[in-house]
Amino acid sequence: MPNVPDHVPTDSLPGAVVKAADALAGAARAGIACAPVRTLLDDGDIEAAYAVQRLNLRREQATGRRIAGRKIGLTSPAVQRQLGVDQPDFGALFADTAVPEGGEVPAGRLLQPKVEAEVALVLGSDLPHRHCTVVDLLRATDFALPALEIVDSRVRDWDISIVDTVADNASCGLYVLGASPVPLSGLNLRSVQMTMTRNGEMASHGTGADCLGGPLNAAVWLASALAERGDPLRAGDLVLTGALGPMVPAAPGDVFHARISNLGSVGVGFAAEGDHR
Ligand SMILES: C[C@H](O)CC(=O)C(=O)O
């Protein structure tokens, strides 16, 4: 039995949900990816997968970790093709998973990292409406930033279905924010162009429109989905709106830089193997 905090009650949850949550939490703790959890849950049961996600988030919060915002995943056709899924999902971003702009990801911190570039939004007001509109979102957003999300999977070889990735907190790993916040006024996020290099070579590109037709559409979808579940976005939340282009696997020693037009640039490195600072 994996060693997971036992002070979050699980009595009211189906056994399969607890078993899947234990498998993913155990994999994260041991640093050894597990078998897909879709075999434990009913085929395509996305709500059960969100129940798994919520249980493990509650367990982490019970250890003192703080949720700083949300990520949207699987927004771009390129990423959907890479993973064989056809709908967006969401997960939670912990405050302690932020990497400073230009910083380095320590060796061994993640199991199977991949990097993607996206638009981040920071909210100045709550978004409590089940039918959030673009206007609600525009009024609630303080500023945008370029971001790198370093996704990771606790499932062996990224052998994931939508159920696996939702259960696994939408494959969250770490994230990096650019240094200069940009107000939304005058900014057309649909038409921004993203290019990302790995070790100086072009590795991924896309446009704002590649993210569910525009990062604001993705954020509206998220705000409505969370309000519907009674856990709305709040003032101060960070939202990673989803990849603008394909994810790129990261190896020790790699350096990534992304530029998003009108937003700026953001970069991160991966420590060389054996460099466990
Ligand atoms: C598997 C991840 O959710 C991919 C992601 O973060 C994205 O598409 O964005």
Coordinates of C-alpha atoms and ligand atoms in Angstrom, one line a residue:
M1 CA 0.0 0.0 0.0
P2 CA 1.5 3.4 -1.0
N3 CA 2.4 5.7 1.8
V4 CA -0.3 8.5 1.5
P5 CA -1.6 10.9 4.2
D6 CA -4.6 9.1 5.8
H7 CA -6.2 12.1 7.5
V8 CA -8.4 13.0 4.6
P9 CA -11.6 10.9 4.9
T10 CA -12.4 8.6 2.0
D11 CA -15.4 6.7 3.5
S12 CA -17.9 8.3 1.2
L13 CA -15.9 7.7 -2.0
P14 CA -16.1 4.6 -4.3
G15 CA -13.3 2.2 -3.6
A16 CA -12.1 2.5 -7.2
V17 CA -11.6 6.2 -6.8
V18 CA -9.5 5.7 -3.7
K19 CA -7.5 3.0 -5.3
A20 CA -6.7 5.1 -8.4
A21 CA -5.8 8.1 -6.1
D22 CA -3.5 5.8 -4.0
A23 CA -1.8 4.5 -7.2
L24 CA -1.1 8.0 -8.5
A25 CA 0.0 9.4 -5.1
G26 CA 2.2 6.4 -4.5
A27 CA 3.9 6.9 -7.9
A28 CA 4.5 10.6 -7.2
R29 CA 5.9 9.8 -3.8
A30 CA 8.2 7.0 -5.0
G31 CA 9.2 8.7 -8.2
I32 CA 8.2 5.6 -10.1
A33 CA 5.4 5.9 -12.7
C34 CA 2.5 3.6 -12.3
A35 CA 0.2 1.6 -14.7
P36 CA -2.7 3.6 -16.2
V37 CA -5.6 4.1 -13.7
R38 CA -8.3 4.0 -16.4
T39 CA -8.5 0.2 -15.8
L40 CA -9.7 0.9 -12.3
L41 CA -12.5 3.3 -13.2
D42 CA -15.5 2.8 -15.5
D43 CA -14.6 3.4 -19.1
G44 CA -14.6 7.1 -19.9
D45 CA -15.9 8.1 -16.4
I46 CA -14.4 11.6 -16.4
E47 CA -16.4 12.6 -13.3
A48 CA -14.8 9.7 -11.4
A49 CA -11.4 10.9 -12.6
Y50 CA -12.1 14.4 -11.3
A51 CA -13.0 12.7 -7.9
V52 CA -9.6 11.0 -7.9
Q53 CA -8.0 14.4 -8.7
R54 CA -9.9 16.1 -5.9
L55 CA -9.0 13.5 -3.3
N56 CA -5.2 13.8 -4.1
L57 CA -5.5 17.6 -4.1
R58 CA -7.1 17.5 -0.7
R59 CA -4.4 15.2 0.6
E60 CA -1.7 17.6 -0.6
Q61 CA -3.5 20.6 0.9
A62 CA -3.7 18.7 4.2
T63 CA 0.1 18.6 4.2
G64 CA 0.2 22.4 3.9
R65 CA 0.6 22.9 0.2
R66 CA -1.3 25.9 -1.3
I67 CA -3.2 25.9 -4.6
A68 CA -2.2 29.1 -6.5
G69 CA -4.4 28.6 -9.6
R70 CA -5.5 26.3 -12.3
K71 CA -4.2 24.9 -15.6
I72 CA -6.3 24.0 -18.6
G73 CA -4.9 21.1 -20.6
L74 CA -5.6 19.6 -24.0
T75 CA -6.7 22.8 -25.7
S76 CA -4.6 22.6 -28.8
P77 CA -5.3 20.1 -31.7
A78 CA -1.5 19.4 -31.8
V79 CA -1.5 18.2 -28.2
Q80 CA -4.8 16.4 -28.5
R81 CA -3.3 14.5 -31.5
Q82 CA -0.1 13.8 -29.5
L83 CA -2.2 12.2 -26.7
G84 CA -5.1 10.8 -28.6
V85 CA -7.8 12.8 -26.7
D86 CA -10.4 15.2 -28.0
Q87 CA -11.5 17.5 -25.1
P88 CA -10.0 19.9 -22.7
D89 CA -9.5 19.3 -19.0
F90 CA -8.2 21.1 -15.9
G91 CA -6.0 20.6 -12.9
A92 CA -4.6 22.6 -10.0
L93 CA -1.3 24.5 -9.8
F94 CA 0.5 24.4 -6.4
A95 CA 2.3 27.5 -5.3
D96 CA 5.5 25.4 -4.7
T97 CA 5.6 24.2 -8.3
A98 CA 6.6 27.7 -9.7
V99 CA 10.1 27.8 -11.2
P100 CA 11.6 31.3 -11.4
E101 CA 11.9 32.7 -15.0
G102 CA 15.3 31.6 -16.4
G103 CA 15.7 29.1 -13.5
E104 CA 16.6 25.5 -13.5
V105 CA 14.6 22.4 -12.9
P106 CA 16.6 20.1 -10.5
A107 CA 17.6 16.7 -11.9
G108 CA 15.1 14.0 -10.8
R109 CA 12.4 16.5 -9.8
L110 CA 10.0 15.2 -12.5
L111 CA 9.4 11.7 -13.9
Q112 CA 8.8 12.3 -17.7
P113 CA 8.8 16.1 -18.3
K114 CA 7.6 17.8 -21.5
V115 CA 7.5 21.5 -22.1
E116 CA 4.8 23.7 -23.7
A117 CA 4.3 27.4 -24.1
E118 CA 1.1 29.2 -23.3
V119 CA -0.6 32.4 -22.2
A120 CA -1.1 32.8 -18.4
L121 CA -3.7 35.1 -16.9
V122 CA -3.9 36.5 -13.4
L123 CA -7.3 37.4 -12.0
G124 CA -8.2 40.5 -10.0
S125 CA -11.7 39.4 -9.2
D126 CA -13.7 36.2 -8.6
L127 CA -15.5 34.5 -11.4
P128 CA -18.5 32.8 -9.7
H129 CA -20.9 32.5 -12.7
R130 CA -21.8 29.1 -14.2
H131 CA -22.1 30.8 -17.5
C132 CA -19.0 32.9 -17.5
T133 CA -18.7 35.3 -20.5
V134 CA -15.7 36.7 -22.3
V135 CA -16.8 40.1 -20.8
D136 CA -16.8 38.6 -17.3
L137 CA -13.3 37.3 -17.9
L138 CA -11.9 40.5 -19.4
R139 CA -13.2 42.5 -16.5
A140 CA -11.8 40.0 -14.0
T141 CA -8.3 39.7 -15.5
D142 CA -5.6 41.9 -14.2
F143 CA -2.8 41.0 -16.7
A144 CA -1.4 38.3 -19.0
L145 CA 2.1 36.8 -19.0
P146 CA 4.0 34.3 -21.3
A147 CA 4.4 31.0 -19.5
L148 CA 6.0 27.6 -19.9
E149 CA 4.2 24.7 -18.4
I150 CA 6.4 21.6 -17.7
V151 CA 3.9 18.8 -17.8
D152 CA 4.6 15.4 -16.2
S153 CA 2.8 12.1 -16.0
R154 CA 2.7 9.8 -13.1
V155 CA 1.5 7.2 -15.6
R156 CA 4.2 5.0 -17.2
D157 CA 5.3 6.1 -20.7
W158 CA 2.6 8.8 -20.9
D159 CA 0.2 5.9 -21.7
I160 CA -2.8 8.1 -20.9
S161 CA -6.4 8.5 -21.8
I162 CA -8.5 11.5 -20.8
V163 CA -9.4 9.6 -17.6
D164 CA -5.8 9.0 -16.7
T165 CA -4.7 12.6 -17.2
V166 CA -7.7 14.1 -15.4
A167 CA -7.1 11.7 -12.4
D168 CA -3.4 12.7 -12.5
N169 CA -4.2 16.4 -11.9
A170 CA -4.2 17.1 -15.6
S171 CA -0.5 15.9 -15.8
C172 CA 0.7 19.0 -13.9
G173 CA 4.3 19.3 -13.2
L174 CA 5.9 22.8 -12.8
Y175 CA 5.4 26.2 -14.4
V176 CA 7.5 29.2 -15.3
L177 CA 6.1 32.8 -15.7
G178 CA 7.7 35.5 -17.8
A179 CA 8.9 38.5 -15.9
S180 CA 6.7 41.3 -17.4
P181 CA 3.0 41.4 -16.8
V182 CA 1.0 42.9 -19.7
P183 CA -2.5 44.4 -19.4
L184 CA -5.1 42.9 -21.7
S185 CA -6.3 46.3 -23.0
G186 CA -5.4 46.5 -26.7
L187 CA -4.1 42.9 -26.8
N188 CA -5.6 40.3 -29.2
L189 CA -4.7 37.0 -27.6
R190 CA -6.2 35.0 -30.5
S191 CA -3.6 36.4 -32.9
V192 CA -0.5 36.0 -30.8
Q193 CA 2.3 33.9 -32.4
M194 CA 4.3 31.5 -30.2
T195 CA 7.7 30.0 -31.0
M196 CA 9.6 27.8 -28.7
T197 CA 13.2 26.6 -29.0
R198 CA 15.0 23.7 -27.3
N199 CA 18.8 24.2 -27.1
G200 CA 18.5 27.0 -29.7
E201 CA 16.5 24.9 -32.3
M202 CA 12.9 25.5 -33.2
A203 CA 10.9 22.9 -31.3
S204 CA 7.2 24.1 -31.2
H205 CA 5.1 26.8 -32.6
G206 CA 1.5 27.9 -32.8
T207 CA -0.9 30.8 -32.4
G208 CA -3.4 32.0 -29.8
A209 CA -6.3 30.6 -32.0
D210 CA -4.8 27.1 -31.6
C211 CA -5.9 27.2 -28.0
L212 CA -9.6 26.4 -28.2
G213 CA -10.0 29.3 -30.7
G214 CA -8.2 31.7 -28.3
P215 CA -6.9 31.6 -24.7
L216 CA -9.8 33.7 -23.5
N217 CA -12.3 31.0 -24.8
A218 CA -10.3 28.4 -22.9
A219 CA -10.4 30.5 -19.7
V220 CA -14.1 31.1 -20.1
W221 CA -14.6 27.3 -20.4
L222 CA -12.5 26.8 -17.2
A223 CA -14.3 29.5 -15.2
S224 CA -17.7 28.0 -16.1
A225 CA -16.6 24.4 -15.4
L226 CA -15.2 25.3 -12.0
A227 CA -18.3 27.5 -11.0
E228 CA -20.5 24.5 -12.1
R229 CA -18.6 22.3 -9.6
G230 CA -18.9 24.9 -6.8
D231 CA -15.2 25.7 -6.7
P232 CA -15.0 28.9 -8.8
L233 CA -11.9 30.9 -9.8
R234 CA -11.0 33.5 -7.3
A235 CA -9.2 36.9 -7.3
G236 CA -5.5 36.3 -7.3
D237 CA -5.7 33.0 -9.1
L238 CA -3.2 32.2 -11.9
V239 CA -4.7 30.5 -14.9
L240 CA -2.5 28.7 -17.5
T241 CA -4.8 28.7 -20.5
G242 CA -3.3 25.7 -22.4
A243 CA -0.6 24.9 -24.9
L244 CA -0.4 26.9 -28.1
G245 CA 1.7 24.3 -29.8
P246 CA 2.9 20.7 -29.4
M247 CA 4.6 19.5 -26.1
V248 CA 8.3 18.9 -26.4
P249 CA 10.1 16.2 -24.3
A250 CA 12.8 17.6 -22.0
A251 CA 16.1 15.8 -21.2
P252 CA 18.7 16.7 -18.6
G253 CA 20.8 19.7 -19.8
D254 CA 18.1 21.0 -22.1
V255 CA 17.3 24.7 -22.3
F256 CA 13.9 26.0 -23.5
H257 CA 13.0 29.5 -24.6
A258 CA 9.6 30.6 -25.7
R259 CA 8.5 33.9 -27.3
I260 CA 4.9 35.0 -27.6
S261 CA 4.3 38.1 -29.7
N262 CA 3.1 41.1 -27.7
L263 CA 3.6 39.3 -24.4
G264 CA 7.4 38.7 -24.3
S265 CA 9.6 35.7 -23.6
V266 CA 10.2 33.1 -20.9
G267 CA 12.9 30.4 -20.4
V268 CA 13.9 27.5 -18.3
G269 CA 16.8 25.0 -18.1
F270 CA 17.0 21.4 -16.9
A271 CA 19.9 20.5 -14.7
A272 CA 22.4 18.0 -16.2
E273 CA 22.1 14.4 -14.9
G274 CA 23.8 13.8 -11.6
D275 CA 23.5 17.5 -10.8
H276 CA 21.2 17.1 -7.8
R277 CA 21.7 20.6 -6.3
Ligands
LIG1 C1 -1.3 16.7 -20.8 C2 -1.4 18.2 -20.5 O1 -2.7 18.5 -20.0 C3 -1.2 19.0 -21.7 C4 -1.4 20.4 -21.5 O2 -1.0 20.9 -20.4 C5 -1.9 21.3 -22.5 O3 -2.4 20.8 -23.5 O4 -1.9 22.5 -22.3

